[in-house]
Amino acid sequence: MEPLPESSDRNWTEPGIYEVSAGVYRIPLPLPNDALRAVNVYAVTDGEKLVLVDSGWALTLARQQLADALSGIGAELADVSEFLVTHVHRDHYSQAVVLRREFGSKIALGQDEEPSLKVSGNPDRLPMEAQVDLLYQAGAVEIVEALGRQFGTDLRHTEADLWEAPDEWLTPGRRPILPGREFDVVATPGHTTGHVVFVDDTADLLFSGDHVLPHITPSIGFQPVPAELPLNDFIDSLRLVRAMPDRRMLPAHGPVSESVHTRVDELLDHHRQRLETMGSQIASGASTAYEAAHRVGWTRRNRKLSEMDSFNQMLAVLETAAHLDLLVSQGKLITQTVDGVRHYSMP
């Protein structure tokens, strides 16, 4: 499999290896039953040392496609010296753990992912336990019941062993990657608390993980240990990236984009509008996050909450709660909890 030049004319999910810049290659890997369809892993090499940004989901097909792609630059899975992982979600972290066991490669992950990683590694943890609690607070009992029908109500985390600790906890600052090449590690909490992006000044690139995505708005705070105000964290992180020099954006999902600033501006504008929209739902009579989520459209197709599957309904309601809670922190709404359910109203 020979490397191909990066091209906007090609579907970004098409398997292969694509040269983004000198010594930097994009490798899309498949995802199971996921609307995102693929995750981008990036290979960075000087011809001798090989480092991967993110790793993909621990799937047989993903492993084979990664091996096939690396063969295009004369490398094998055993040649990967380390994985730099942007955050602890399964499609970014789990394959690194499996490959480390076999080949001894190292894994580096953001320090603030440690609490969620520990909880994920608990075999007695119920699936989406924290999210179920948040759904009850949002008044979304129906979604909890639907999730139980879809995923089971008494399943233990059967893949707890995939959440082994990394070899290194990353903290913000400059870090050697290859001889003569360094990345800046930048903390960008919001999507998850410990999310990081990597800045490559050598090639004027930003590996944005799931913090900035070209086609979708990233989910907010979907993790085993929830943050208090994940949307506030996310917006602050967007502003941090916006204050940095503009660079070519290498996202985890979607095609390479020429300007990270352009997309950050769109995301900031989206959340400004969404905050206004969510606040107006409370002003017009909605009381809970679940009620507010029913009144607004979702995705680019403006779908109703009832038209979505239970997992995406969960994400939508939790995102609604994140917006409402930020409005409370800004003094634009007030809240009280009655029988475990958070109710919102105008001040």
PDB file of C-alpha atoms in Angstrom, residues 24-305:
ATOM      1  CA  VAL A  24       3.393  12.997   8.672  1.00  0.00           C
ATOM      2  CA  TYR A  25       0.750  10.555   7.416  1.00  0.00           C
ATOM      3  CA  ARG A  26      -2.989  10.202   8.035  1.00  0.00           C
ATOM      4  CA  ILE A  27      -4.356   6.668   8.466  1.00  0.00           C
ATOM      5  CA  PRO A  28      -8.180   6.320   8.747  1.00  0.00           C
ATOM      6  CA  LEU A  29      -9.286   3.257  10.712  1.00  0.00           C
ATOM      7  CA  PRO A  30     -12.801   1.773  10.934  1.00  0.00           C
ATOM      8  CA  LEU A  31     -15.241   2.134  13.817  1.00  0.00           C
ATOM      9  CA  PRO A  32     -17.986  -0.409  14.615  1.00  0.00           C
ATOM     10  CA  ASN A  33     -21.592   0.761  14.404  1.00  0.00           C
ATOM     11  CA  ASP A  34     -20.583   4.374  14.757  1.00  0.00           C
ATOM     12  CA  ALA A  35     -21.984   7.303  12.813  1.00  0.00           C
ATOM     13  CA  LEU A  36     -18.478   8.760  12.721  1.00  0.00           C
ATOM     14  CA  ARG A  37     -17.443   5.765  10.561  1.00  0.00           C
ATOM     15  CA  ALA A  38     -13.693   6.173  11.042  1.00  0.00           C
ATOM     16  CA  VAL A  39     -10.991   7.626  13.254  1.00  0.00           C
ATOM     17  CA  ASN A  40      -7.790   9.193  11.954  1.00  0.00           C
ATOM     18  CA  VAL A  41      -4.501   7.946  13.353  1.00  0.00           C
ATOM     19  CA  TYR A  42      -1.454  10.009  12.404  1.00  0.00           C
ATOM     20  CA  ALA A  43       2.000   8.522  11.840  1.00  0.00           C
ATOM     21  CA  VAL A  44       4.978  10.799  12.445  1.00  0.00           C
ATOM     22  CA  THR A  45       8.367   9.476  11.351  1.00  0.00           C
ATOM     23  CA  ASP A  46      11.892  10.465  10.394  1.00  0.00           C
ATOM     24  CA  GLY A  47      12.428   7.189   8.537  1.00  0.00           C
ATOM     25  CA  GLU A  48      13.792   5.488  11.628  1.00  0.00           C
ATOM     26  CA  LYS A  49      11.665   6.342  14.672  1.00  0.00           C
ATOM     27  CA  LEU A  50       7.870   6.025  14.344  1.00  0.00           C
ATOM     28  CA  VAL A  51       5.296   7.672  16.632  1.00  0.00           C
ATOM     29  CA  LEU A  52       1.499   7.499  16.281  1.00  0.00           C
ATOM     30  CA  VAL A  53      -0.966  10.157  17.401  1.00  0.00           C
ATOM     31  CA  ASP A  54      -3.950   8.151  18.683  1.00  0.00           C
ATOM     32  CA  SER A  55      -4.342   4.439  17.978  1.00  0.00           C
ATOM     33  CA  GLY A  56      -7.863   3.488  16.921  1.00  0.00           C
ATOM     34  CA  TRP A  57     -10.345   1.056  18.408  1.00  0.00           C
ATOM     35  CA  ALA A  58      -9.070  -2.405  19.383  1.00  0.00           C
ATOM     36  CA  LEU A  59     -10.652  -4.264  16.460  1.00  0.00           C
ATOM     37  CA  THR A  60      -9.214  -6.976  14.242  1.00  0.00           C
ATOM     38  CA  LEU A  61     -10.050  -4.996  11.103  1.00  0.00           C
ATOM     39  CA  ALA A  62      -8.554  -1.781  12.492  1.00  0.00           C
ATOM     40  CA  ARG A  63      -5.345  -3.593  13.403  1.00  0.00           C
ATOM     41  CA  GLN A  64      -5.052  -5.060   9.905  1.00  0.00           C
ATOM     42  CA  GLN A  65      -5.716  -1.738   8.188  1.00  0.00           C
ATOM     43  CA  LEU A  66      -3.137  -0.053  10.396  1.00  0.00           C
ATOM     44  CA  ALA A  67      -0.553  -2.716   9.573  1.00  0.00           C
ATOM     45  CA  ASP A  68      -1.326  -2.458   5.847  1.00  0.00           C
ATOM     46  CA  ALA A  69      -1.041   1.320   5.927  1.00  0.00           C
ATOM     47  CA  LEU A  70       2.272   1.335   7.792  1.00  0.00           C
ATOM     48  CA  SER A  71       3.704  -1.068   5.231  1.00  0.00           C
ATOM     49  CA  GLY A  72       3.397   1.788   2.737  1.00  0.00           C
ATOM     50  CA  ILE A  73       6.165   3.643   4.552  1.00  0.00           C
ATOM     51  CA  GLY A  74       8.222   0.513   5.126  1.00  0.00           C
ATOM     52  CA  ALA A  75       7.123   0.075   8.741  1.00  0.00           C
ATOM     53  CA  GLU A  76       5.423  -2.588  10.864  1.00  0.00           C
ATOM     54  CA  LEU A  77       3.333  -2.478  14.019  1.00  0.00           C
ATOM     55  CA  ALA A  78       6.411  -3.503  16.003  1.00  0.00           C
ATOM     56  CA  ASP A  79       8.172  -0.330  14.823  1.00  0.00           C
ATOM     57  CA  VAL A  80       5.783   2.009  16.676  1.00  0.00           C
ATOM     58  CA  SER A  81       7.826   3.397  19.558  1.00  0.00           C
ATOM     59  CA  GLU A  82       4.975   5.210  21.262  1.00  0.00           C
ATOM     60  CA  PHE A  83       1.365   6.329  21.019  1.00  0.00           C
ATOM     61  CA  LEU A  84       0.521   9.922  21.867  1.00  0.00           C
ATOM     62  CA  VAL A  85      -3.180   9.740  22.753  1.00  0.00           C
ATOM     63  CA  THR A  86      -5.354  12.846  22.670  1.00  0.00           C
ATOM     64  CA  HIS A  87      -7.947  11.484  25.104  1.00  0.00           C
ATOM     65  CA  VAL A  88      -9.198   8.354  26.763  1.00  0.00           C
ATOM     66  CA  HIS A  89     -12.187   7.414  24.591  1.00  0.00           C
ATOM     67  CA  ARG A  90     -12.125   3.862  23.284  1.00  0.00           C
ATOM     68  CA  ASP A  91     -11.594   4.736  19.618  1.00  0.00           C
ATOM     69  CA  HIS A  92      -8.408   6.603  20.521  1.00  0.00           C
ATOM     70  CA  TYR A  93      -6.907   4.553  23.341  1.00  0.00           C
ATOM     71  CA  SER A  94      -7.830   0.879  23.285  1.00  0.00           C
ATOM     72  CA  GLN A  95      -5.786  -0.343  20.328  1.00  0.00           C
ATOM     73  CA  ALA A  96      -2.661   1.210  21.857  1.00  0.00           C
ATOM     74  CA  VAL A  97      -3.109  -0.987  24.936  1.00  0.00           C
ATOM     75  CA  VAL A  98      -3.454  -4.157  22.871  1.00  0.00           C
ATOM     76  CA  LEU A  99      -0.435  -3.366  20.699  1.00  0.00           C
ATOM     77  CA  ARG A 100       1.673  -2.411  23.713  1.00  0.00           C
ATOM     78  CA  ARG A 101       1.140  -5.862  25.208  1.00  0.00           C
ATOM     79  CA  GLU A 102       2.438  -7.488  22.061  1.00  0.00           C
ATOM     80  CA  PHE A 103       5.205  -5.147  20.952  1.00  0.00           C
ATOM     81  CA  GLY A 104       6.202  -3.134  24.007  1.00  0.00           C
ATOM     82  CA  SER A 105       5.428   0.307  22.587  1.00  0.00           C
ATOM     83  CA  LYS A 106       4.817   3.150  25.056  1.00  0.00           C
ATOM     84  CA  ILE A 107       1.605   5.100  25.659  1.00  0.00           C
ATOM     85  CA  ALA A 108       1.335   8.743  26.700  1.00  0.00           C
ATOM     86  CA  LEU A 109      -1.982  10.278  27.818  1.00  0.00           C
ATOM     87  CA  GLY A 110      -3.090  13.572  29.378  1.00  0.00           C
ATOM     88  CA  GLN A 111      -2.684  13.671  33.152  1.00  0.00           C
ATOM     89  CA  ASP A 112      -6.269  14.769  33.814  1.00  0.00           C
ATOM     90  CA  GLU A 113      -7.648  11.602  32.190  1.00  0.00           C
ATOM     91  CA  GLU A 114      -6.433   9.563  35.157  1.00  0.00           C
ATOM     92  CA  PRO A 115      -9.690   9.633  37.211  1.00  0.00           C
ATOM     93  CA  SER A 116     -11.822   8.494  34.264  1.00  0.00           C
ATOM     94  CA  LEU A 117      -9.269   5.868  33.244  1.00  0.00           C
ATOM     95  CA  LYS A 118      -9.329   4.355  36.736  1.00  0.00           C
ATOM     96  CA  VAL A 119     -13.111   4.187  36.763  1.00  0.00           C
ATOM     97  CA  SER A 120     -13.158   2.645  33.271  1.00  0.00           C
ATOM     98  CA  GLY A 121     -10.793  -0.053  34.501  1.00  0.00           C
ATOM     99  CA  ASN A 122     -13.147  -1.092  37.311  1.00  0.00           C
ATOM    100  CA  PRO A 123     -14.720  -4.416  36.187  1.00  0.00           C
ATOM    101  CA  ASP A 124     -17.677  -3.908  38.533  1.00  0.00           C
ATOM    102  CA  ARG A 125     -18.683  -0.610  36.996  1.00  0.00           C
ATOM    103  CA  LEU A 126     -21.995  -0.628  35.174  1.00  0.00           C
ATOM    104  CA  PRO A 127     -21.975   0.729  31.615  1.00  0.00           C
ATOM    105  CA  MET A 128     -22.432   4.521  31.475  1.00  0.00           C
ATOM    106  CA  GLU A 129     -23.065   4.586  35.209  1.00  0.00           C
ATOM    107  CA  ALA A 130     -22.304   8.289  35.618  1.00  0.00           C
ATOM    108  CA  GLN A 131     -24.392   9.187  32.575  1.00  0.00           C
ATOM    109  CA  VAL A 132     -27.380   7.281  33.950  1.00  0.00           C
ATOM    110  CA  ASP A 133     -27.193   9.339  37.151  1.00  0.00           C
ATOM    111  CA  LEU A 134     -27.037  12.545  35.099  1.00  0.00           C
ATOM    112  CA  LEU A 135     -30.023  11.433  33.012  1.00  0.00           C
ATOM    113  CA  TYR A 136     -32.076  10.946  36.175  1.00  0.00           C
ATOM    114  CA  GLN A 137     -31.105  14.479  37.228  1.00  0.00           C
ATOM    115  CA  ALA A 138     -32.215  15.701  33.802  1.00  0.00           C
ATOM    116  CA  GLY A 139     -35.632  14.081  34.208  1.00  0.00           C
ATOM    117  CA  ALA A 140     -34.925  11.620  31.382  1.00  0.00           C
ATOM    118  CA  VAL A 141     -36.161   8.368  32.932  1.00  0.00           C
ATOM    119  CA  GLU A 142     -37.441   7.220  29.535  1.00  0.00           C
ATOM    120  CA  ILE A 143     -33.939   7.375  28.067  1.00  0.00           C
ATOM    121  CA  VAL A 144     -32.492   5.412  30.987  1.00  0.00           C
ATOM    122  CA  GLU A 145     -35.062   2.714  30.316  1.00  0.00           C
ATOM    123  CA  ALA A 146     -34.305   2.735  26.587  1.00  0.00           C
ATOM    124  CA  LEU A 147     -30.571   2.428  27.255  1.00  0.00           C
ATOM    125  CA  GLY A 148     -31.309  -0.539  29.485  1.00  0.00           C
ATOM    126  CA  ARG A 149     -33.208  -2.218  26.680  1.00  0.00           C
ATOM    127  CA  GLN A 150     -30.413  -1.518  24.208  1.00  0.00           C
ATOM    128  CA  PHE A 151     -27.342  -2.253  26.316  1.00  0.00           C
ATOM    129  CA  GLY A 152     -28.682  -4.301  29.243  1.00  0.00           C
ATOM    130  CA  THR A 153     -29.237  -3.214  32.832  1.00  0.00           C
ATOM    131  CA  ASP A 154     -26.838  -5.520  34.672  1.00  0.00           C
ATOM    132  CA  LEU A 155     -23.862  -5.872  32.356  1.00  0.00           C
ATOM    133  CA  ARG A 156     -20.449  -5.422  33.891  1.00  0.00           C
ATOM    134  CA  HIS A 157     -17.692  -3.675  31.969  1.00  0.00           C
ATOM    135  CA  THR A 158     -16.402  -6.736  30.102  1.00  0.00           C
ATOM    136  CA  GLU A 159     -13.477  -4.836  28.582  1.00  0.00           C
ATOM    137  CA  ALA A 160     -12.108  -3.287  31.763  1.00  0.00           C
ATOM    138  CA  ASP A 161      -8.698  -4.729  30.952  1.00  0.00           C
ATOM    139  CA  LEU A 162      -8.398  -2.368  27.967  1.00  0.00           C
ATOM    140  CA  TRP A 163      -8.041   0.584  30.318  1.00  0.00           C
ATOM    141  CA  GLU A 164      -4.532  -0.013  31.562  1.00  0.00           C
ATOM    142  CA  ALA A 165      -2.586   3.038  32.688  1.00  0.00           C
ATOM    143  CA  PRO A 166      -0.257   4.752  30.215  1.00  0.00           C
ATOM    144  CA  ASP A 167       3.503   4.747  30.554  1.00  0.00           C
ATOM    145  CA  GLU A 168       3.512   8.534  30.792  1.00  0.00           C
ATOM    146  CA  TRP A 169       1.047  11.134  31.990  1.00  0.00           C
ATOM    147  CA  LEU A 170       1.340  14.154  29.713  1.00  0.00           C
ATOM    148  CA  THR A 171       1.406  17.678  31.109  1.00  0.00           C
ATOM    149  CA  PRO A 172       1.375  20.923  29.113  1.00  0.00           C
ATOM    150  CA  GLY A 173       4.666  21.940  27.571  1.00  0.00           C
ATOM    151  CA  ARG A 174       7.136  21.063  24.868  1.00  0.00           C
ATOM    152  CA  ARG A 175       8.016  17.398  24.438  1.00  0.00           C
ATOM    153  CA  PRO A 176      10.498  15.586  22.176  1.00  0.00           C
ATOM    154  CA  ILE A 177       8.835  13.359  19.568  1.00  0.00           C
ATOM    155  CA  LEU A 178      11.583  12.498  17.093  1.00  0.00           C
ATOM    156  CA  PRO A 179      15.236  13.515  17.014  1.00  0.00           C
ATOM    157  CA  GLY A 180      15.162  17.228  16.228  1.00  0.00           C
ATOM    158  CA  ARG A 181      11.340  17.419  16.330  1.00  0.00           C
ATOM    159  CA  GLU A 182       9.168  18.482  19.269  1.00  0.00           C
ATOM    160  CA  PHE A 183       5.439  18.901  19.880  1.00  0.00           C
ATOM    161  CA  ASP A 184       3.767  21.318  22.246  1.00  0.00           C
ATOM    162  CA  VAL A 185       1.277  19.469  24.459  1.00  0.00           C
ATOM    163  CA  VAL A 186      -1.726  21.763  25.052  1.00  0.00           C
ATOM    164  CA  ALA A 187      -4.465  20.886  27.555  1.00  0.00           C
ATOM    165  CA  THR A 188      -7.907  21.354  25.999  1.00  0.00           C
ATOM    166  CA  PRO A 189     -10.521  20.086  28.501  1.00  0.00           C
ATOM    167  CA  GLY A 190     -14.172  19.944  27.482  1.00  0.00           C
ATOM    168  CA  HIS A 191     -14.761  16.920  25.273  1.00  0.00           C
ATOM    169  CA  THR A 192     -13.077  15.067  28.137  1.00  0.00           C
ATOM    170  CA  THR A 193     -11.343  16.571  31.160  1.00  0.00           C
ATOM    171  CA  GLY A 194      -7.882  15.405  30.133  1.00  0.00           C
ATOM    172  CA  HIS A 195      -8.077  16.003  26.391  1.00  0.00           C
ATOM    173  CA  VAL A 196      -4.879  17.370  24.850  1.00  0.00           C
ATOM    174  CA  VAL A 197      -3.923  18.584  21.396  1.00  0.00           C
ATOM    175  CA  PHE A 198      -0.451  18.480  19.885  1.00  0.00           C
ATOM    176  CA  VAL A 199       1.129  21.423  18.080  1.00  0.00           C
ATOM    177  CA  ASP A 200       3.879  20.719  15.560  1.00  0.00           C
ATOM    178  CA  ASP A 201       5.651  23.997  14.851  1.00  0.00           C
ATOM    179  CA  THR A 202       8.046  22.251  12.472  1.00  0.00           C
ATOM    180  CA  ALA A 203       5.259  21.637   9.979  1.00  0.00           C
ATOM    181  CA  ASP A 204       2.720  24.220  11.204  1.00  0.00           C
ATOM    182  CA  LEU A 205       0.223  21.508  12.160  1.00  0.00           C
ATOM    183  CA  LEU A 206      -2.257  21.032  15.000  1.00  0.00           C
ATOM    184  CA  PHE A 207      -3.360  17.483  15.852  1.00  0.00           C
ATOM    185  CA  SER A 208      -6.776  18.423  17.222  1.00  0.00           C
ATOM    186  CA  GLY A 209      -8.124  15.056  18.365  1.00  0.00           C
ATOM    187  CA  ASP A 210     -11.831  15.465  19.115  1.00  0.00           C
ATOM    188  CA  HIS A 211     -11.449  19.012  20.434  1.00  0.00           C
ATOM    189  CA  VAL A 212     -11.984  20.629  17.028  1.00  0.00           C
ATOM    190  CA  LEU A 213     -13.695  18.571  14.328  1.00  0.00           C
ATOM    191  CA  PRO A 214     -14.457  19.852  10.821  1.00  0.00           C
ATOM    192  CA  HIS A 215     -17.984  18.511  10.322  1.00  0.00           C
ATOM    193  CA  ILE A 216     -19.561  17.959  13.732  1.00  0.00           C
ATOM    194  CA  THR A 217     -19.676  19.615  17.134  1.00  0.00           C
ATOM    195  CA  PRO A 218     -17.858  17.341  19.617  1.00  0.00           C
ATOM    196  CA  SER A 219     -19.849  15.841  22.457  1.00  0.00           C
ATOM    197  CA  ILE A 220     -19.288  17.614  25.772  1.00  0.00           C
ATOM    198  CA  GLY A 221     -18.070  15.835  28.889  1.00  0.00           C
ATOM    199  CA  PHE A 222     -18.941  12.250  27.970  1.00  0.00           C
ATOM    200  CA  GLN A 223     -16.674  10.449  30.435  1.00  0.00           C
ATOM    201  CA  PRO A 224     -16.886   8.173  33.502  1.00  0.00           C
ATOM    202  CA  VAL A 225     -16.042  11.006  35.925  1.00  0.00           C
ATOM    203  CA  PRO A 226     -18.138  14.011  34.871  1.00  0.00           C
ATOM    204  CA  ALA A 227     -16.822  17.561  35.077  1.00  0.00           C
ATOM    205  CA  GLU A 228     -18.782  20.233  36.907  1.00  0.00           C
ATOM    206  CA  LEU A 229     -19.097  22.634  33.948  1.00  0.00           C
ATOM    207  CA  PRO A 230     -17.762  20.805  30.880  1.00  0.00           C
ATOM    208  CA  LEU A 231     -19.153  23.321  28.388  1.00  0.00           C
ATOM    209  CA  ASN A 232     -17.355  26.161  30.157  1.00  0.00           C
ATOM    210  CA  ASP A 233     -14.150  24.114  29.956  1.00  0.00           C
ATOM    211  CA  PHE A 234     -14.737  23.434  26.256  1.00  0.00           C
ATOM    212  CA  ILE A 235     -15.386  27.073  25.344  1.00  0.00           C
ATOM    213  CA  ASP A 236     -12.300  28.184  27.273  1.00  0.00           C
ATOM    214  CA  SER A 237     -10.257  25.565  25.407  1.00  0.00           C
ATOM    215  CA  LEU A 238     -11.600  26.753  22.057  1.00  0.00           C
ATOM    216  CA  ARG A 239     -10.595  30.303  22.934  1.00  0.00           C
ATOM    217  CA  LEU A 240      -7.150  29.071  23.923  1.00  0.00           C
ATOM    218  CA  VAL A 241      -6.651  27.461  20.519  1.00  0.00           C
ATOM    219  CA  ARG A 242      -8.063  30.532  18.790  1.00  0.00           C
ATOM    220  CA  ALA A 243      -5.460  32.701  20.522  1.00  0.00           C
ATOM    221  CA  MET A 244      -2.659  30.540  19.121  1.00  0.00           C
ATOM    222  CA  PRO A 245      -1.303  31.047  15.577  1.00  0.00           C
ATOM    223  CA  ASP A 246      -3.556  29.560  12.905  1.00  0.00           C
ATOM    224  CA  ARG A 247      -2.404  26.175  11.644  1.00  0.00           C
ATOM    225  CA  ARG A 248      -3.446  23.301   9.448  1.00  0.00           C
ATOM    226  CA  MET A 249      -5.862  21.124  11.419  1.00  0.00           C
ATOM    227  CA  LEU A 250      -5.428  17.354  11.625  1.00  0.00           C
ATOM    228  CA  PRO A 251      -8.639  16.120  13.278  1.00  0.00           C
ATOM    229  CA  ALA A 252      -9.481  12.681  14.615  1.00  0.00           C
ATOM    230  CA  HIS A 253     -12.685  12.505  12.565  1.00  0.00           C
ATOM    231  CA  GLY A 254     -13.038  14.164   9.181  1.00  0.00           C
ATOM    232  CA  PRO A 255     -10.675  15.527   6.542  1.00  0.00           C
ATOM    233  CA  VAL A 256      -7.601  17.643   7.114  1.00  0.00           C
ATOM    234  CA  SER A 257      -8.538  21.327   7.105  1.00  0.00           C
ATOM    235  CA  GLU A 258      -6.371  24.284   6.202  1.00  0.00           C
ATOM    236  CA  SER A 259      -7.404  26.569   9.091  1.00  0.00           C
ATOM    237  CA  VAL A 260      -8.164  25.568  12.665  1.00  0.00           C
ATOM    238  CA  HIS A 261      -9.246  29.158  13.404  1.00  0.00           C
ATOM    239  CA  THR A 262     -12.061  29.008  10.866  1.00  0.00           C
ATOM    240  CA  ARG A 263     -13.594  25.963  12.509  1.00  0.00           C
ATOM    241  CA  VAL A 264     -13.045  27.248  16.052  1.00  0.00           C
ATOM    242  CA  ASP A 265     -14.960  30.410  15.153  1.00  0.00           C
ATOM    243  CA  GLU A 266     -17.830  28.279  13.855  1.00  0.00           C
ATOM    244  CA  LEU A 267     -17.902  26.189  17.030  1.00  0.00           C
ATOM    245  CA  LEU A 268     -17.851  29.245  19.283  1.00  0.00           C
ATOM    246  CA  ASP A 269     -20.700  30.772  17.295  1.00  0.00           C
ATOM    247  CA  HIS A 270     -22.639  27.495  17.460  1.00  0.00           C
ATOM    248  CA  HIS A 271     -22.451  27.391  21.233  1.00  0.00           C
ATOM    249  CA  ARG A 272     -23.341  31.091  21.575  1.00  0.00           C
ATOM    250  CA  GLN A 273     -26.487  30.411  19.579  1.00  0.00           C
ATOM    251  CA  ARG A 274     -27.168  27.175  21.440  1.00  0.00           C
ATOM    252  CA  LEU A 275     -26.954  28.901  24.810  1.00  0.00           C
ATOM    253  CA  GLU A 276     -29.534  31.444  23.648  1.00  0.00           C
ATOM    254  CA  THR A 277     -31.739  28.683  22.269  1.00  0.00           C
ATOM    255  CA  MET A 278     -31.605  26.599  25.442  1.00  0.00           C
ATOM    256  CA  GLY A 279     -32.292  29.606  27.625  1.00  0.00           C
ATOM    257  CA  SER A 280     -35.313  30.496  25.523  1.00  0.00           C
ATOM    258  CA  GLN A 281     -36.756  27.014  26.069  1.00  0.00           C
ATOM    259  CA  ILE A 282     -36.750  27.592  29.820  1.00  0.00           C
ATOM    260  CA  ALA A 283     -38.238  31.063  29.338  1.00  0.00           C
ATOM    261  CA  SER A 284     -41.070  29.523  27.309  1.00  0.00           C
ATOM    262  CA  GLY A 285     -41.943  26.865  29.874  1.00  0.00           C
ATOM    263  CA  ALA A 286     -39.533  23.937  29.774  1.00  0.00           C
ATOM    264  CA  SER A 287     -38.367  22.963  33.248  1.00  0.00           C
ATOM    265  CA  THR A 288     -35.832  20.139  32.860  1.00  0.00           C
ATOM    266  CA  ALA A 289     -32.997  19.400  30.466  1.00  0.00           C
ATOM    267  CA  TYR A 290     -35.075  16.548  29.051  1.00  0.00           C
ATOM    268  CA  GLU A 291     -37.992  18.849  28.301  1.00  0.00           C
ATOM    269  CA  ALA A 292     -35.722  21.460  26.737  1.00  0.00           C
ATOM    270  CA  ALA A 293     -33.984  18.845  24.574  1.00  0.00           C
ATOM    271  CA  HIS A 294     -37.358  17.784  23.159  1.00  0.00           C
ATOM    272  CA  ARG A 295     -38.059  21.309  21.984  1.00  0.00           C
ATOM    273  CA  VAL A 296     -34.950  21.891  19.860  1.00  0.00           C
ATOM    274  CA  GLY A 297     -33.504  20.302  16.730  1.00  0.00           C
ATOM    275  CA  TRP A 298     -30.460  18.049  16.651  1.00  0.00           C
ATOM    276  CA  THR A 299     -27.725  17.435  14.082  1.00  0.00           C
ATOM    277  CA  ARG A 300     -27.469  19.311  10.810  1.00  0.00           C
ATOM    278  CA  ARG A 301     -30.725  17.721   9.748  1.00  0.00           C
ATOM    279  CA  ASN A 302     -32.532  19.333  12.690  1.00  0.00           C
ATOM    280  CA  ARG A 303     -33.878  15.998  13.900  1.00  0.00           C
ATOM    281  CA  LYS A 304     -36.286  15.665  16.800  1.00  0.00           C
ATOM    282  CA  LEU A 305     -35.028  13.989  19.952  1.00  0.00           C
TER     283      LEU A 305
END
